[in-house]
Tab-separated table of C-alpha atoms in Angstrom:
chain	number	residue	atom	x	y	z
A	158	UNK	CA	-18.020	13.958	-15.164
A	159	UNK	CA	-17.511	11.332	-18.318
A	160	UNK	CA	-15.033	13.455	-19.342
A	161	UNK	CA	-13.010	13.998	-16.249
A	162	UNK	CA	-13.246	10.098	-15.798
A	163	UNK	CA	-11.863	9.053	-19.443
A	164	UNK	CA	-8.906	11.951	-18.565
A	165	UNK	CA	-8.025	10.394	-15.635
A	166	UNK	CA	-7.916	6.801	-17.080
A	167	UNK	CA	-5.681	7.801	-20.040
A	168	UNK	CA	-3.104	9.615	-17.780
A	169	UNK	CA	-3.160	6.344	-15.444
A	170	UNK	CA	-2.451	3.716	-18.485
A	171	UNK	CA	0.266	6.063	-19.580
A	172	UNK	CA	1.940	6.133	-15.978
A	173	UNK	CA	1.405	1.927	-16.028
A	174	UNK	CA	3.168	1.992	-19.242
A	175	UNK	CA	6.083	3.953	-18.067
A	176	UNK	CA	5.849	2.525	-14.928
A	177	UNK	CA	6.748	-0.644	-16.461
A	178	UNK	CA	9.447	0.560	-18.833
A	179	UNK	CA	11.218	1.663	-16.226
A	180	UNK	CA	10.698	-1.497	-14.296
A	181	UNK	CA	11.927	-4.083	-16.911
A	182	UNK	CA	14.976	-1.528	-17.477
A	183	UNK	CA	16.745	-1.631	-14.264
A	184	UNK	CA	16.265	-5.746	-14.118
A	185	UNK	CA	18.571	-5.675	-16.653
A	186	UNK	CA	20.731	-4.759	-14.516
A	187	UNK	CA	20.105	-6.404	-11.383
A	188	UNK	CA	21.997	-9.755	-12.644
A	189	UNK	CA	21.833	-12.668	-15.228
A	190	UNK	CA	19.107	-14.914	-14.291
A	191	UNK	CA	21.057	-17.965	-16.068
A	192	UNK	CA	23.458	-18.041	-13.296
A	193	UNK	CA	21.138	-19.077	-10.784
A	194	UNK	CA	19.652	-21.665	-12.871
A	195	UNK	CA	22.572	-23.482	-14.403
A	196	UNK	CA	24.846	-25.311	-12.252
A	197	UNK	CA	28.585	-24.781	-12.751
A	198	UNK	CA	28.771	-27.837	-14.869
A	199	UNK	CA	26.847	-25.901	-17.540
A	200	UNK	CA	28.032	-25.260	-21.420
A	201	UNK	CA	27.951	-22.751	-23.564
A	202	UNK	CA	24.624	-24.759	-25.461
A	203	UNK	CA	23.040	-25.074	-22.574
A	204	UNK	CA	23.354	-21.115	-21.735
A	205	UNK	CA	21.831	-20.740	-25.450
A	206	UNK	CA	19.085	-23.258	-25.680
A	207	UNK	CA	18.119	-21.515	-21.980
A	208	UNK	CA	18.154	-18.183	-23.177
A	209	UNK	CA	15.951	-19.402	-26.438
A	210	UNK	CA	13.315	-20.331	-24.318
A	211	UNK	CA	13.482	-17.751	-21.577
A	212	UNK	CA	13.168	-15.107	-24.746
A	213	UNK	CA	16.371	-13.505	-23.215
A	214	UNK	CA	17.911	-13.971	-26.450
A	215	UNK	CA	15.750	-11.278	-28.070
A	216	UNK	CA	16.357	-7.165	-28.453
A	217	UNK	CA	14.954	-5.192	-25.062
A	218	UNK	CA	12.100	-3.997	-27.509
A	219	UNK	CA	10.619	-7.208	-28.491
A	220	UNK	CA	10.790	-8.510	-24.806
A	221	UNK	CA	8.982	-5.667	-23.481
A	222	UNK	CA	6.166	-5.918	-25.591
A	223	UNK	CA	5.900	-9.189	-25.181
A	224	UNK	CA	5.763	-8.510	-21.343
A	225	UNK	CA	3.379	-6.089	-21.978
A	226	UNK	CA	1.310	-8.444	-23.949
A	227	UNK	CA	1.480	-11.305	-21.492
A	228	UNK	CA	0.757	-8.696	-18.754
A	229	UNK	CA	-3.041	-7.922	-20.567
A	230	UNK	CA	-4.145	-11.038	-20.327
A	231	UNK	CA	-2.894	-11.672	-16.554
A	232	UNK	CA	0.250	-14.079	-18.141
A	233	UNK	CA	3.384	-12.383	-16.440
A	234	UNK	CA	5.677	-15.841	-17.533
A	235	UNK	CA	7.176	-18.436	-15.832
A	236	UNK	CA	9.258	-18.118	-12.150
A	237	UNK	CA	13.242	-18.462	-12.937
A	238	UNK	CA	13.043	-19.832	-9.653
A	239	UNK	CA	10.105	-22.211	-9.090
A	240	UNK	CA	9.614	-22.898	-12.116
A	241	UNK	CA	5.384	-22.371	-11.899
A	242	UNK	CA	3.188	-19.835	-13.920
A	243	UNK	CA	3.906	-15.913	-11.935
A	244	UNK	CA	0.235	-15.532	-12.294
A	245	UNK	CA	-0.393	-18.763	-9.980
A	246	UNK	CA	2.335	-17.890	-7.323
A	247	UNK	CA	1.014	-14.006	-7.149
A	248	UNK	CA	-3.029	-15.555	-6.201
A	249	UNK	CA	-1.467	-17.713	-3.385
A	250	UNK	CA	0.860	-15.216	-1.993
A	251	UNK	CA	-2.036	-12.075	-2.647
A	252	UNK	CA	-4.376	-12.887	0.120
A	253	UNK	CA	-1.949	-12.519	2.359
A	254	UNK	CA	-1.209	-9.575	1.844
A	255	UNK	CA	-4.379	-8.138	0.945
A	256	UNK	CA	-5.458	-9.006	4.294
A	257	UNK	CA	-2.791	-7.289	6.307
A	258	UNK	CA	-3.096	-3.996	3.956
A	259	UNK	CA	-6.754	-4.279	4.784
A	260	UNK	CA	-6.593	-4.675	8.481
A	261	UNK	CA	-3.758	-1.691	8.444
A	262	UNK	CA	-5.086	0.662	6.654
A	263	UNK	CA	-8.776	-0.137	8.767
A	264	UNK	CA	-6.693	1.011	11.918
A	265	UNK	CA	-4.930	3.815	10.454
A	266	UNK	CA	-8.157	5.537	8.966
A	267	UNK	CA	-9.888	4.702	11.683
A	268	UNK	CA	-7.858	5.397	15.005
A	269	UNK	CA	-6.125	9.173	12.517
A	270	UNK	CA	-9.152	10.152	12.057
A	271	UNK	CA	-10.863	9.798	15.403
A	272	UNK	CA	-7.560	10.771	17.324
A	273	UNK	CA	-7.184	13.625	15.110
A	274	UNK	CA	-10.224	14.933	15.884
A	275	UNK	CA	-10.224	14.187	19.424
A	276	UNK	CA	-6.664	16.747	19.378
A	277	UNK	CA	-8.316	19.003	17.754
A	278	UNK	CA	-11.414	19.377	20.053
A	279	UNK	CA	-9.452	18.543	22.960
A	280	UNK	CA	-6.470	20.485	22.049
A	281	UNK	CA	-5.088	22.288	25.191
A	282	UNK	CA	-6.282	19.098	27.262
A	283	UNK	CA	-3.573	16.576	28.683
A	284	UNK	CA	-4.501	13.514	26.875
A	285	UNK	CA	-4.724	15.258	23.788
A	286	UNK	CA	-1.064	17.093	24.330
A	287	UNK	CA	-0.027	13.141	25.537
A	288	UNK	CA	-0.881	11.405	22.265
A	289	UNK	CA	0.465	13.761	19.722
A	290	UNK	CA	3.645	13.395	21.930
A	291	UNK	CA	3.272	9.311	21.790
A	292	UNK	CA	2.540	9.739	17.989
A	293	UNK	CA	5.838	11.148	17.144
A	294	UNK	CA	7.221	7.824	17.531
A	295	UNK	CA	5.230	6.634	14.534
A	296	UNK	CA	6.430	8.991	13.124
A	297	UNK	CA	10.382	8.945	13.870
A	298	UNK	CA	10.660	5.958	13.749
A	299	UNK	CA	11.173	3.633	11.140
A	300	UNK	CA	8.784	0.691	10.170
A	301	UNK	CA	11.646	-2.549	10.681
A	302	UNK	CA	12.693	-1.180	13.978
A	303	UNK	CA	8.719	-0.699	15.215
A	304	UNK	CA	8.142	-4.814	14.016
A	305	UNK	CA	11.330	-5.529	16.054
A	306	UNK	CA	10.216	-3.727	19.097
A	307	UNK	CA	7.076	-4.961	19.002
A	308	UNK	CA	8.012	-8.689	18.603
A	309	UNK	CA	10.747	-8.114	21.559
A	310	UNK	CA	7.884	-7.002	24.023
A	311	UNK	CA	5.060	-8.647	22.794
A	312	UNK	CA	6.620	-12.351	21.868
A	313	UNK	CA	10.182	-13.125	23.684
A	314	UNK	CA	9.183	-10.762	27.108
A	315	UNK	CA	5.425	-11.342	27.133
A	316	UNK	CA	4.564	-14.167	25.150
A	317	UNK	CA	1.132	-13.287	24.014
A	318	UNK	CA	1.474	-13.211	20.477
A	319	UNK	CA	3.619	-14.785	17.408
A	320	UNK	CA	6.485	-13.117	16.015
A	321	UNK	CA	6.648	-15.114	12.477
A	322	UNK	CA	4.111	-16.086	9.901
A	323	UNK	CA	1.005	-16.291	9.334
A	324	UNK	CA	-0.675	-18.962	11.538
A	325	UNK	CA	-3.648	-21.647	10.696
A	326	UNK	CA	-5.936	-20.611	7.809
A	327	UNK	CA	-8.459	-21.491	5.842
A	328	UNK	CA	-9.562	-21.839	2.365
A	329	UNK	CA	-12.961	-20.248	1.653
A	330	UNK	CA	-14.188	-20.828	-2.143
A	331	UNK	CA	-10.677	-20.242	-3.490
A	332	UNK	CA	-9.623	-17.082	-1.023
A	333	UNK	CA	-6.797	-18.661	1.880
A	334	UNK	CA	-8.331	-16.677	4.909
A	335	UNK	CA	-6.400	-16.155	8.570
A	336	UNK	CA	-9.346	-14.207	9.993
A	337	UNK	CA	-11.777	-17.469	10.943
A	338	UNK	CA	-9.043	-19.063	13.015
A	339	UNK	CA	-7.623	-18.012	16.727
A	340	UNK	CA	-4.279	-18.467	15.505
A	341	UNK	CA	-4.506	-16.205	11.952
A	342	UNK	CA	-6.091	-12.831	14.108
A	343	UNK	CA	-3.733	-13.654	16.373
A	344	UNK	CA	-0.505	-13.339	13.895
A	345	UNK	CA	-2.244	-10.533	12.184
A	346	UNK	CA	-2.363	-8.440	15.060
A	347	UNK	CA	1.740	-7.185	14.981
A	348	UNK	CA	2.252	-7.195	11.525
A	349	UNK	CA	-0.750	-4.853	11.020
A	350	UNK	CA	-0.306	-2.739	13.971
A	351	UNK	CA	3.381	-2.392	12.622
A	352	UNK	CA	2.341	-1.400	8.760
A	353	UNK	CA	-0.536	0.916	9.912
A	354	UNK	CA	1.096	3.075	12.510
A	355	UNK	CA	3.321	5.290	10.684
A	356	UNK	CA	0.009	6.490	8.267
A	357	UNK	CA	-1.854	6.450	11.472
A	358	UNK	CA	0.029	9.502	13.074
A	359	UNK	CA	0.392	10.929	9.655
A	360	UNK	CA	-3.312	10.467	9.049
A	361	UNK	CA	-4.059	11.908	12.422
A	362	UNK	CA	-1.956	15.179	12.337
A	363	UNK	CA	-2.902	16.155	9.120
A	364	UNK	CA	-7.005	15.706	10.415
A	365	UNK	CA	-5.500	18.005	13.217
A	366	UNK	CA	-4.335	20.335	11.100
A	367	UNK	CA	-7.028	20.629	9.076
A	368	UNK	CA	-9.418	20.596	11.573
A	369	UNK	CA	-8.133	23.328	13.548
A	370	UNK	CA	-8.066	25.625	10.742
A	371	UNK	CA	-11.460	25.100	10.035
A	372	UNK	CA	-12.265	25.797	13.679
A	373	UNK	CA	-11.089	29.298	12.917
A	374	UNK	CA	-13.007	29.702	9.893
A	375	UNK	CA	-15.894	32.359	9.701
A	376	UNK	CA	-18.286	30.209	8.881
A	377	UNK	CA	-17.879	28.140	11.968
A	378	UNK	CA	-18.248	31.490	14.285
A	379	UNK	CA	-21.177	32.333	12.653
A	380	UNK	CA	-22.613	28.908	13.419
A	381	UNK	CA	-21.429	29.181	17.082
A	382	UNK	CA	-23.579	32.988	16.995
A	383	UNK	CA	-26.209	31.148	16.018
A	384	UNK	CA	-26.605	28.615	19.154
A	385	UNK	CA	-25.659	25.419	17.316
A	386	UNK	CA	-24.730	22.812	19.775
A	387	UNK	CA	-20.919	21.924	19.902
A	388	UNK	CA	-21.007	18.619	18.883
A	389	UNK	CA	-22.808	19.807	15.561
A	390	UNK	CA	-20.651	21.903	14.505
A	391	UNK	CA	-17.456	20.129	15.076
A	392	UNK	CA	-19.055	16.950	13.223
A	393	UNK	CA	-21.426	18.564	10.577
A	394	UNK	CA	-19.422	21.397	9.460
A	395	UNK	CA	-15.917	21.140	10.649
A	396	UNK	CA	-15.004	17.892	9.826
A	397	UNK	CA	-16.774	17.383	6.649
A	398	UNK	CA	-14.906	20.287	5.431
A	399	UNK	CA	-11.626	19.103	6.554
A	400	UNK	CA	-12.210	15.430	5.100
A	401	UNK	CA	-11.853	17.008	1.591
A	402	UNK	CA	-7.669	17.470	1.682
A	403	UNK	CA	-7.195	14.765	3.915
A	404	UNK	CA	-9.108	12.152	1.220
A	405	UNK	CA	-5.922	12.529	-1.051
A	406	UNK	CA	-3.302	12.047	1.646
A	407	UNK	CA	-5.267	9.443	3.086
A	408	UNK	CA	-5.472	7.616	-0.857
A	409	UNK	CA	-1.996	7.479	-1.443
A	410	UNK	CA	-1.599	6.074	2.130
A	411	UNK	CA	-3.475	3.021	1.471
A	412	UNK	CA	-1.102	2.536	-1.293
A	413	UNK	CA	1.625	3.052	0.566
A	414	UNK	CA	0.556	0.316	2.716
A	415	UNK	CA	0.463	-1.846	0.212
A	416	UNK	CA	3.778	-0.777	-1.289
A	417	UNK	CA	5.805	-0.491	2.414
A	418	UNK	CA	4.027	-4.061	3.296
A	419	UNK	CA	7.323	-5.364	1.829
A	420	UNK	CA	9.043	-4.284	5.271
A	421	UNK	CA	6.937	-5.676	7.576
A	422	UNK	CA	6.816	-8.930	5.798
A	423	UNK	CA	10.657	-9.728	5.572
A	424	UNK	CA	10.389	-8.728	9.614
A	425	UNK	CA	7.615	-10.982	10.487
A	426	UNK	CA	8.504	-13.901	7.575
A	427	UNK	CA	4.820	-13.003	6.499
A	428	UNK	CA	3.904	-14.889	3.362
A	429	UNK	CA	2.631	-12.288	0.941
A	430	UNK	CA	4.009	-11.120	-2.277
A	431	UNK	CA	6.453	-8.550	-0.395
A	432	UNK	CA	7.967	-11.395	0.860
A	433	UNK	CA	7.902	-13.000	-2.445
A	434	UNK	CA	9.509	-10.025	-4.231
A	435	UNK	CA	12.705	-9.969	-1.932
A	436	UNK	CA	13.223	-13.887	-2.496
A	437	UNK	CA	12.982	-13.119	-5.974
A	438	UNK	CA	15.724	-10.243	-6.153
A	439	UNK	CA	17.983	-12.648	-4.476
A	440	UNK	CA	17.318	-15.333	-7.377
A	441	UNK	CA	17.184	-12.805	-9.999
A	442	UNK	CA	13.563	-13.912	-10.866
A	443	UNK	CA	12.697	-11.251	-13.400
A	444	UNK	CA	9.285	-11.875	-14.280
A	445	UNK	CA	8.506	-12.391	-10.112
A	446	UNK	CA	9.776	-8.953	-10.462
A	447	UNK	CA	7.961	-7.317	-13.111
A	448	UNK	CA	4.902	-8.767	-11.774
A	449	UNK	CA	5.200	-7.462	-8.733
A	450	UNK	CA	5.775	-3.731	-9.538
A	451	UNK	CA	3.465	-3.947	-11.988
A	452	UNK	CA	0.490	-4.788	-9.843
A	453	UNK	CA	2.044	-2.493	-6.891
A	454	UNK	CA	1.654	-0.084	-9.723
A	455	UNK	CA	-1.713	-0.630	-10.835
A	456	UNK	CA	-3.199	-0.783	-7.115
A	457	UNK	CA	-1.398	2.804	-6.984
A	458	UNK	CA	-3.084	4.060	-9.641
A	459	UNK	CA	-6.191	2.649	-9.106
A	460	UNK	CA	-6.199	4.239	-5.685
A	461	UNK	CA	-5.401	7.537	-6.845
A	462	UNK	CA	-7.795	7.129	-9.730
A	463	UNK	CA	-10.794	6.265	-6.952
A	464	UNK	CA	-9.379	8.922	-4.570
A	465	UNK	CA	-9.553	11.415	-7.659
A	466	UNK	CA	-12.912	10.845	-8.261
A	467	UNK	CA	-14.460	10.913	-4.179
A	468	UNK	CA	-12.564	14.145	-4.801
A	469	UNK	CA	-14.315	15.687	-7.405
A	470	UNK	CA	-17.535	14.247	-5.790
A	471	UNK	CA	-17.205	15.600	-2.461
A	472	UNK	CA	-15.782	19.173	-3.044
A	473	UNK	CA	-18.503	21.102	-5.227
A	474	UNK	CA	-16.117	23.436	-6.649
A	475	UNK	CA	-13.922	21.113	-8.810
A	476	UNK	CA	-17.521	20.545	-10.127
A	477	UNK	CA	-18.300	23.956	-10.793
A	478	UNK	CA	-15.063	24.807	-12.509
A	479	UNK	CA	-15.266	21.805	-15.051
A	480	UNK	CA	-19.008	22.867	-15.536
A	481	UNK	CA	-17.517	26.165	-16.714
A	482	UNK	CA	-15.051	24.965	-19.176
């Protein structure tokens, strides 16, 4: 088990390290930062003494290690654009969207799994053949247009809910909260229903799938020969043994929710670091940038890294092959 864990934390600080190569390559290209922050009365000293102390003026090499340095100790530079410490603008804008990747990917677990067994169970009944018709538009269609719909019905036509921001909230020993005021659940309700629904239906057909090949599986005949009660062997047997693919799907969906979050804030203007990101690729605010991807990378990995191990802990034969190596 030690071992399996040290393997998988080497090959995840190798993929943050050319995760973040690759990242502070392609801002080179993205534009020269100097631009935005001289005026047009600039001269050619002033482009130089800026570059000195942005470190701009130094080889690719020597930047990126001091990136990488910075990045250690939580130090990802100043904003180009504000002008503030990255580190201090990323824990204001993170709660945000911590919060709506947490309320998301609560519904999405949640309603896939427990509408994915309901189809399965229920499979030649009408509400079962009625949702997985409903869920193919989570699945068709794509994540801006769904915000846009949903704001259309639920804001201009019905008025019930916000369509921008994040309402009142509340600071709560350093954490900015929206979930102890009216007007925070309120605004969270779109955004997450928005983010979550597209790895709901994927969560819930692949339970679906899984579960109904299980349901054909000997084992579960033999437990139906036996005079086990329905509800026991759909819930004690079936689904455990269908939980143990759908973990990994359902791992890199959380951080897919957390990556894709940068949609459905730009739709609803919701203040989290997605939102941050795109204002920063507009100012060409590289280390905004580099942040960013860097901790979208790290909660990646991390999430693989957890789903990994509730993988090797749930299925007994991953343990039984590393015990015989």
């Amino acid at each position: 088990m030690l071992s399996f864990i040290l393997q998988r934390v080497f090959q995840s600080g190798i993929v943050l390290l050319i995760v973040g190569l690759v990242a502070f390559s392609m801002f080179r290209f993205v534009g020269d930062p100097i631009d935005n922050m001289l005026g047009q009365e600039r001269t050619d000293a002033d482009i130089e003494r800026l570059r000195d102390q942005l470190g701009l003026d130094k080889p690719f090499v020597v930047q990126y290690y001091k990136f990488l340095e910075g990045a250690v100790q939580g130090n990802f530079g100043i904003s180009y654009r504000q002008g503030r410490p990255v580190s201090e603008i990323l824990v204001e804008r993170a709660p945000a969207t911590l919060e709506l990747a947490a309320v998301s990917g609560f519904l999405a677990i949640s309603f896939g799994v427990a509408l994915g067994v309901f189809t399965a169970i229920r499979r030649n009944g009408i509400a079962a053949n009625v949702i997985m018709t409903v869920s193919l538009i989570g699945v068709s269609l794509p994540t801006f247009l769904i915000g846009i719909l949903l704001i259309y019905l639920f804001s201009v036509e019905l008025g019930w809910l916000p369509s921008f921001g994040r309402g009142e909230t509340v600071e709560v020993g350093g954490w900015r909260t929206g979930f102890l005021t009216a007007s925070g659940l309120k605004a969270l309700i779109l955004p997450s229903i928005t983010l979550g629904l597209y790895q709901m239906t994927l969560i819930m057909r692949l339970v679906r799938s899984e579960m109904l090949e299980v349901l054909r599986a000997d084992y579960i005949r033999f437990a139906r020969a036996r005079g086990l009660r329905e509800k026991t062997i759909n819930f004690r047997h079936a689904l455990k043994n269908t939980l143990v693919p759908v973990i990994t799907v359902t791992g890199l969906q959380l951080g897919a929710i957390i990556a894709f979050a940068i949609i459905t804030e730009t739709v609803f203007q919701w203040p989290g670091v997605g939102l941050l990101f795109i204002n920063a690729i507009q100012f060409v605010d590289i280390p905004v940038m580099a942040a960013y991807l860097m901790l979208i990378s790290v909660m990646f990995v991390g999430i693989n890294l957890i789903v990994d191990l509730l993988y090797f802990a749930i299925d007994p034969r991953l343990r039984a092959d590393k015990a015989t190596v």
